[in-house]
Amino acid sequence: MALATEKGRLTLGDVVAEPAGAARDAAFQHALEVLRERRDEFNAQGYVPRDFISLLKKAGIFRVAIPEQFGGEPLPPAQFMKKVEQISAVDPATGWVASFGSAPVYFASLPVETQRELYSRSKDIAFAAGMFPMFEAEKVEGGYICSGEWQFASGCKGADLLGIGLKGGPETNGKPLTGLVDRSQVEIIENWDVSGMKATGSHNVRATKVFIPEELTFIRGGEPKIDEPLTRYPVLPYAAQVLAVVALGAARGALDYITEVGAANTSVTGGPAKGNRPAYKTGLAKAEADLRSAQGFFYGTTEEVWAKAVAGEEITDKDKAMLRLAATQAAHVGRDVVLAAYNVVGTGAMFSTHPIQRYVRDGLIPAQHAMLQEFTFEAAGAVMLNLDPGIPSFP
């Protein structure tokens, strides 16, 4: 079976991660250094370019969720998310794009032969998806003919492989599908006109009568065909977590700034260094405490559920709801901490060129995501009380 498309085989990148260990760690640190130099460039142009995606590939970011069965080197969720948090502390929008290194957990529900061939060709695949709205596909022999325009395809300009959301039919029991397409098969509609997370380049993607072989479709969050610890870890809660951790990174970046730089600044009116002011010291301390508390809940819950996945124990709906709750809490506390940092910086923070603006613009966005909005608190509480959460695909 070949991974064929209407225009030929799927084309994947040829950049390979550095060997695990010191070389890969050095590649990760190098990527962070380059990001500090280029983050303003990425924001100005509105996307993370392919040459920087290549640096993330060398650092192993896009091979963290490929099954060992196919030669992958899967990372426990907490280890991967701490890397995303580090990237986000430098530039949250780039962290958002890097978070999709976890996307191959979805691919575990592809046919086994499809996975084997996909990963035989590359284990460093940058993936982006526009899932909504879901369009009706025409079922034909061997696959689907797809047309439509999908929103929020974060990282699409730097991706090797794209996913699009399709309405399911009788063959999927009505559950929605994701179709995998080569980036050459779709048109990127550059309409990402936003103030926050601009560098994610979350443009629309458009397909016109694109044929997708059935073996390149899967139910998002469907039953995995591979049994390994990472494929046992709840896929939809993980999808929420990798976005929420970006807010924790943004909060860390904001607090690092007000600790290391902002505290030494003096007022234009001639007052003392801001770090000597009671409101500055108190605001910093409370924000640090809030951030560390959210991190503790977030990573502690992750490790508890991961231990169950490793042991092959049942992961209950309440376990999944707790992951979702910890993710939502992280996103909202991250936002609050960023705003607390903005507050203590003072008047200068209002200028668009102020360093804290990067964290304000981007750090507010994760809590706006559908998987992390306020109503997910209520849904988690409902599951804790053995009630219907009232929203689809929860927990």
Coordinates of C-alpha atoms in Angstrom, one line a residue:
M1 CA 0.0 0.0 0.0
A2 CA 1.4 3.4 -1.0
L3 CA 0.5 6.6 0.6
A4 CA -0.8 7.9 -2.7
T5 CA -2.6 11.2 -3.4
E6 CA -4.1 12.6 -6.5
K7 CA -0.8 14.4 -7.2
G8 CA 1.4 11.5 -6.1
R9 CA 2.8 10.4 -2.8
L10 CA 2.7 12.5 0.3
T11 CA 5.9 14.6 0.4
L12 CA 7.5 14.8 3.8
G13 CA 10.5 16.8 4.9
D14 CA 14.0 15.4 4.9
V15 CA 15.3 17.1 8.1
V16 CA 16.2 14.5 10.8
A17 CA 16.5 15.0 14.5
E18 CA 19.9 15.0 16.1
P19 CA 20.7 11.8 18.0
A20 CA 19.1 11.6 21.4
G21 CA 21.2 12.9 24.3
A22 CA 23.8 15.7 24.3
A23 CA 23.5 16.5 20.5
R24 CA 19.7 16.8 20.7
D25 CA 19.8 18.8 23.9
A26 CA 22.3 21.2 22.2
A27 CA 20.0 21.5 19.2
F28 CA 17.1 22.4 21.5
Q29 CA 19.2 25.1 23.2
H30 CA 20.3 26.4 19.8
A31 CA 16.7 26.7 18.7
L32 CA 15.9 28.7 21.8
E33 CA 18.8 31.1 21.1
V34 CA 17.7 31.6 17.5
L35 CA 14.2 32.2 18.7
R36 CA 15.2 35.0 21.0
E37 CA 16.9 36.7 18.0
R38 CA 14.0 36.1 15.6
R39 CA 10.8 36.2 17.5
D40 CA 10.0 39.7 16.5
E41 CA 10.5 38.7 12.9
F42 CA 8.1 35.8 13.2
N43 CA 5.5 38.1 14.7
A44 CA 5.9 40.7 12.1
Q45 CA 5.6 38.3 9.2
G46 CA 2.8 36.3 10.9
Y47 CA 4.2 32.8 10.8
V48 CA 7.0 30.5 12.0
P49 CA 9.0 29.8 8.8
R50 CA 10.2 26.4 7.6
D51 CA 13.8 27.1 8.3
F52 CA 13.0 27.5 12.0
I53 CA 10.7 24.5 11.9
S54 CA 13.8 22.6 10.7
L55 CA 15.6 23.7 13.9
L56 CA 12.7 22.3 16.0
K57 CA 12.9 19.1 14.0
K58 CA 16.7 18.8 14.8
A59 CA 15.7 19.3 18.5
G60 CA 13.4 16.3 18.2
I61 CA 10.2 18.3 18.8
F62 CA 8.3 16.6 16.0
R63 CA 9.1 13.0 16.8
V64 CA 7.9 12.9 20.4
A65 CA 4.7 11.0 19.7
I66 CA 5.7 8.3 17.2
P67 CA 5.3 4.8 18.5
E68 CA 8.3 2.8 19.5
Q69 CA 6.9 0.0 17.3
F70 CA 7.9 2.1 14.2
G71 CA 11.2 3.3 15.5
G72 CA 9.9 6.3 17.3
E73 CA 11.2 7.8 20.5
P74 CA 8.0 8.8 22.4
L75 CA 8.3 11.2 25.3
P76 CA 6.1 11.1 28.4
P77 CA 3.6 13.9 28.1
A78 CA 5.1 15.9 31.0
Q79 CA 8.6 15.8 29.5
F80 CA 7.3 17.1 26.1
M81 CA 5.1 19.8 27.6
K82 CA 8.0 21.1 29.7
K83 CA 9.9 21.6 26.4
V84 CA 6.8 23.5 24.9
E85 CA 6.7 25.6 28.1
Q86 CA 10.4 26.5 27.6
I87 CA 9.8 27.5 24.0
S88 CA 6.7 29.5 25.0
A89 CA 8.6 31.4 27.7
V90 CA 10.7 32.8 24.8
D91 CA 7.8 33.2 22.3
P92 CA 4.3 31.8 23.1
A93 CA 3.2 31.7 19.4
T94 CA 6.2 29.6 18.4
G95 CA 5.4 27.4 21.5
W96 CA 1.9 27.0 20.1
V97 CA 3.2 25.7 16.8
A98 CA 5.7 23.4 18.5
S99 CA 2.9 21.9 20.6
F100 CA 1.7 20.1 17.6
G101 CA 4.7 17.8 17.8
S102 CA 2.2 15.8 19.9
A103 CA -0.1 15.4 16.9
P104 CA 1.0 11.8 15.9
V105 CA -1.0 10.6 18.9
Y106 CA -4.0 11.1 16.7
F107 CA -2.4 9.0 13.9
A108 CA -2.4 5.9 16.2
S109 CA -6.0 5.3 14.9
L110 CA -4.8 5.1 11.3
P111 CA -4.5 1.6 9.8
V112 CA -1.3 0.0 11.1
E113 CA 0.1 -0.4 7.5
T114 CA -0.4 3.3 6.9
Q115 CA 1.5 4.2 10.1
R116 CA 4.3 1.9 9.2
E117 CA 4.8 3.4 5.8
L118 CA 4.4 7.0 7.0
Y119 CA 7.0 6.6 9.7
S120 CA 9.4 4.6 7.5
R121 CA 9.7 7.7 5.4
S122 CA 10.0 10.3 8.2
K123 CA 9.9 10.4 11.9
D124 CA 10.1 14.2 12.0
I125 CA 6.8 15.3 10.5
A126 CA 5.4 18.9 11.1
F127 CA 1.7 18.6 11.1
A128 CA -1.1 21.3 11.0
A129 CA -4.8 20.9 10.8
G130 CA -7.9 22.9 10.0
M131 CA -10.7 20.9 11.6
F132 CA -13.7 23.2 11.4
P133 CA -16.2 23.5 10.0
M134 CA -16.5 19.9 9.1
F135 CA -17.5 19.4 5.4
E136 CA -19.4 16.5 3.8
A137 CA -17.1 14.5 1.7
E138 CA -18.2 12.5 -1.3
K139 CA -17.5 8.8 -0.7
V140 CA -16.0 7.1 -3.7
E141 CA -14.2 3.9 -4.4
G142 CA -11.1 3.8 -2.3
G143 CA -11.6 7.1 -0.4
Y144 CA -13.2 10.5 -0.5
I145 CA -13.5 13.5 -2.7
C146 CA -13.2 16.6 -0.5
S147 CA -13.9 20.3 -1.0
G148 CA -14.2 23.1 1.5
E149 CA -12.4 25.8 3.5
W150 CA -11.2 25.1 7.0
Q151 CA -10.2 27.6 9.7
F152 CA -7.4 27.9 12.3
A153 CA -4.8 25.7 10.6
S154 CA -2.0 26.8 13.0
G155 CA 1.5 26.4 11.6
C156 CA 0.2 25.5 8.1
K157 CA 2.9 27.5 6.3
G158 CA 5.6 25.4 7.9
A159 CA 3.9 22.0 7.9
D160 CA 4.8 18.9 5.9
L161 CA 1.4 17.3 6.4
L162 CA -2.1 18.9 6.8
G163 CA -5.3 17.5 8.2
I164 CA -8.9 18.6 7.3
G165 CA -12.1 17.9 9.2
L166 CA -14.8 15.8 7.4
K167 CA -18.3 14.8 8.5
G168 CA -18.5 11.1 9.2
G169 CA -21.1 8.7 7.7
P170 CA -22.5 5.2 8.4
E171 CA -19.0 3.7 8.1
T172 CA -17.8 5.9 11.1
N173 CA -21.1 5.7 13.1
G174 CA -21.5 9.4 12.4
K175 CA -18.2 10.3 14.1
P176 CA -16.1 13.0 12.3
L177 CA -13.0 12.1 10.3
T178 CA -9.7 13.8 9.8
G179 CA -8.2 13.4 6.3
L180 CA -4.5 13.8 5.7
V181 CA -3.4 15.7 2.6
D182 CA -0.1 16.8 1.1
R183 CA 0.5 20.6 1.6
S184 CA 0.6 20.9 -2.2
Q185 CA -3.0 19.7 -2.5
V186 CA -4.6 22.7 -0.6
E187 CA -4.5 26.4 -0.9
I188 CA -3.5 28.5 2.1
I189 CA -5.9 31.5 2.4
E190 CA -3.8 34.1 4.3
N191 CA -6.5 35.7 6.5
W192 CA -4.9 35.4 9.9
D193 CA -5.4 39.1 11.0
V194 CA -5.1 39.1 14.8
S195 CA -3.4 40.8 17.6
G196 CA -2.5 37.7 19.7
M197 CA -0.7 34.5 18.5
K198 CA 0.0 36.2 15.2
A199 CA 3.1 34.1 14.5
T200 CA 1.1 30.9 14.6
G201 CA -0.1 31.7 11.0
S202 CA -3.4 30.1 11.7
H203 CA -4.8 30.7 8.3
N204 CA -7.6 29.0 6.5
V205 CA -6.9 26.1 4.1
R206 CA -9.0 25.4 1.0
A207 CA -9.4 22.1 -0.9
T208 CA -11.1 21.7 -4.2
K209 CA -12.1 18.2 -5.2
V210 CA -9.1 16.6 -3.5
F211 CA -9.1 12.8 -3.4
I212 CA -8.1 11.4 0.0
P213 CA -7.5 7.6 0.1
E214 CA -9.5 5.9 2.9
E215 CA -6.3 4.7 4.5
L216 CA -5.3 8.4 5.1
T217 CA -8.4 9.1 7.2
F218 CA -9.0 8.5 10.8
I219 CA -11.5 9.3 13.6
R220 CA -10.0 12.1 15.7
G221 CA -9.6 10.6 19.1
G222 CA -10.6 7.2 17.7
E223 CA -9.5 3.8 19.0
P224 CA -5.8 3.5 18.6
K225 CA -4.5 0.6 16.5
I226 CA -1.2 0.6 18.5
D227 CA -0.9 -0.3 22.1
E228 CA 1.8 1.6 23.8
P229 CA 1.8 3.9 26.9
L230 CA 1.5 7.1 24.9
T231 CA -1.4 5.6 22.8
R232 CA -3.2 4.7 26.1
Y233 CA -2.9 8.3 27.4
P234 CA -6.1 10.2 26.7
V235 CA -5.7 11.9 23.4
L236 CA -8.3 14.7 23.6
P237 CA -7.2 15.8 27.1
Y238 CA -3.6 15.8 25.8
A239 CA -4.7 18.0 23.0
A240 CA -6.0 20.5 25.5
Q241 CA -2.9 20.2 27.7
V242 CA -0.4 21.0 25.0
L243 CA -2.2 24.3 24.3
A244 CA -2.7 25.1 28.0
V245 CA 1.0 24.7 28.7
V246 CA 1.7 27.6 26.3
A247 CA 0.0 29.9 28.8
L248 CA 2.3 28.6 31.6
G249 CA 5.3 29.4 29.4
A250 CA 4.0 32.9 28.6
A251 CA 3.5 33.5 32.3
R252 CA 7.0 32.3 33.0
G253 CA 8.4 34.6 30.3
A254 CA 6.5 37.6 31.7
L255 CA 7.7 36.9 35.3
D256 CA 11.3 36.4 34.2
Y257 CA 11.1 39.8 32.5
I258 CA 9.7 41.7 35.5
T259 CA 12.2 39.9 37.8
E260 CA 15.4 40.3 35.7
V261 CA 14.8 43.5 33.8
G262 CA 11.7 45.4 34.8
A263 CA 12.6 45.6 38.5
A264 CA 15.6 47.8 37.8
N265 CA 13.7 50.4 35.7
T266 CA 13.0 53.8 37.2
S267 CA 10.0 55.9 36.7
V268 CA 10.0 58.8 34.2
T269 CA 8.9 61.0 37.1
G270 CA 12.2 60.3 39.0
G271 CA 10.9 57.8 41.5
P272 CA 12.9 54.8 42.9
A273 CA 13.5 51.6 40.9
K274 CA 10.2 49.8 40.5
G275 CA 11.5 46.7 42.2
N276 CA 11.7 48.6 45.4
R277 CA 8.0 49.5 45.4
P278 CA 5.7 47.4 47.7
A279 CA 3.2 46.9 45.0
Y280 CA 5.9 45.5 42.6
K281 CA 7.3 43.1 45.2
T282 CA 3.9 41.9 46.3
G283 CA 2.6 41.6 42.8
L284 CA 5.6 39.5 41.7
A285 CA 5.4 37.2 44.7
K286 CA 1.7 36.5 44.4
A287 CA 2.0 35.9 40.6
E288 CA 5.0 33.5 41.2
A289 CA 3.0 31.6 43.8
D290 CA -0.1 31.4 41.5
L291 CA 2.1 30.1 38.6
R292 CA 3.9 27.5 40.6
S293 CA 0.6 26.3 42.1
A294 CA -0.9 25.9 38.6
Q295 CA 2.2 24.1 37.4
G296 CA 2.1 21.7 40.3
F297 CA -1.6 20.7 39.7
F298 CA -0.9 20.5 35.9
Y299 CA 2.1 18.3 36.0
G300 CA 1.1 16.3 39.0
T301 CA -2.1 15.3 37.4
T302 CA -0.3 14.5 34.2
E303 CA 2.2 12.2 36.0
E304 CA -0.6 10.4 37.9
V305 CA -2.5 9.5 34.7
W306 CA 0.7 8.7 32.8
A307 CA 1.6 6.2 35.5
K308 CA -1.7 4.5 34.8
A309 CA -1.0 4.5 31.1
V310 CA 2.4 2.9 31.6
A311 CA 0.9 0.3 33.9
G312 CA -1.9 -0.5 31.5
E313 CA -4.5 0.4 34.2
E314 CA -7.9 1.8 33.4
I315 CA -8.0 5.6 32.8
T316 CA -11.5 6.7 33.9
D317 CA -13.6 9.6 32.8
K318 CA -12.8 11.2 36.1
D319 CA -9.1 10.9 35.4
K320 CA -9.7 12.5 32.0
A321 CA -11.8 15.3 33.5
M322 CA -9.0 16.0 36.0
L323 CA -6.6 16.4 33.1
R324 CA -9.0 18.8 31.4
L325 CA -9.6 20.7 34.7
A326 CA -5.8 21.0 35.2
A327 CA -5.4 22.2 31.6
T328 CA -8.2 24.8 31.9
Q329 CA -6.8 26.0 35.2
A330 CA -3.3 26.4 33.7
A331 CA -4.6 28.4 30.8
H332 CA -6.6 30.8 33.0
V333 CA -3.9 31.2 35.7
G334 CA -1.4 31.7 33.0
R335 CA -3.5 34.6 31.6
D336 CA -3.9 36.1 35.1
V337 CA -0.2 35.9 35.8
V338 CA 0.6 37.7 32.5
L339 CA -1.8 40.4 33.4
A340 CA -0.3 40.7 36.9
A341 CA 3.1 41.2 35.3
Y342 CA 1.7 43.8 32.9
N343 CA 0.1 45.6 35.9
V344 CA 3.4 46.0 37.9
V345 CA 5.4 47.1 34.9
G346 CA 3.5 50.4 34.7
T347 CA 2.8 52.9 32.0
G348 CA 5.6 51.8 29.6
A349 CA 3.8 48.5 29.1
M350 CA 1.2 50.1 26.9
F351 CA 3.6 50.6 24.0
S352 CA 3.5 47.9 21.3
T353 CA 7.3 47.6 21.3
H354 CA 7.5 46.9 25.1
P355 CA 8.9 43.4 25.8
I356 CA 5.9 42.5 28.0
Q357 CA 3.5 43.0 25.1
R358 CA 4.6 39.8 23.5
Y359 CA 3.3 37.9 26.6
V360 CA 0.2 39.9 26.9
R361 CA -0.8 39.5 23.2
D362 CA -0.1 35.8 23.1
G363 CA -0.6 34.7 26.7
L364 CA -4.3 35.7 26.8
I365 CA -5.2 33.4 23.9
P366 CA -5.0 29.9 25.2
A367 CA -7.9 30.5 27.7
Q368 CA -10.0 31.6 24.7
H369 CA -9.6 28.2 22.9
A370 CA -12.8 26.1 22.8
M371 CA -11.0 23.3 24.7
L372 CA -10.0 25.7 27.6
Q373 CA -12.8 28.2 27.9
E374 CA -14.7 28.9 31.2
F375 CA -17.4 26.4 30.5
T376 CA -14.9 23.5 30.7
F377 CA -14.7 24.2 34.5
E378 CA -18.4 23.4 34.7
A379 CA -18.1 20.3 32.5
A380 CA -15.3 19.0 34.7
G381 CA -17.4 19.5 37.8
A382 CA -20.3 17.7 36.1
V383 CA -18.1 14.6 35.5
M384 CA -16.8 14.8 39.1
L385 CA -20.5 14.6 40.2
N386 CA -21.3 11.8 37.8
L387 CA -23.4 14.1 35.7
D388 CA -23.5 14.7 32.0
P389 CA -20.9 17.3 31.1
G390 CA -23.2 18.8 28.5
I391 CA -20.6 19.4 25.8
P392 CA -19.4 17.0 23.1
S393 CA -16.1 15.2 23.3
F394 CA -15.7 15.9 27.0
P395 CA -13.7 14.7 28.8

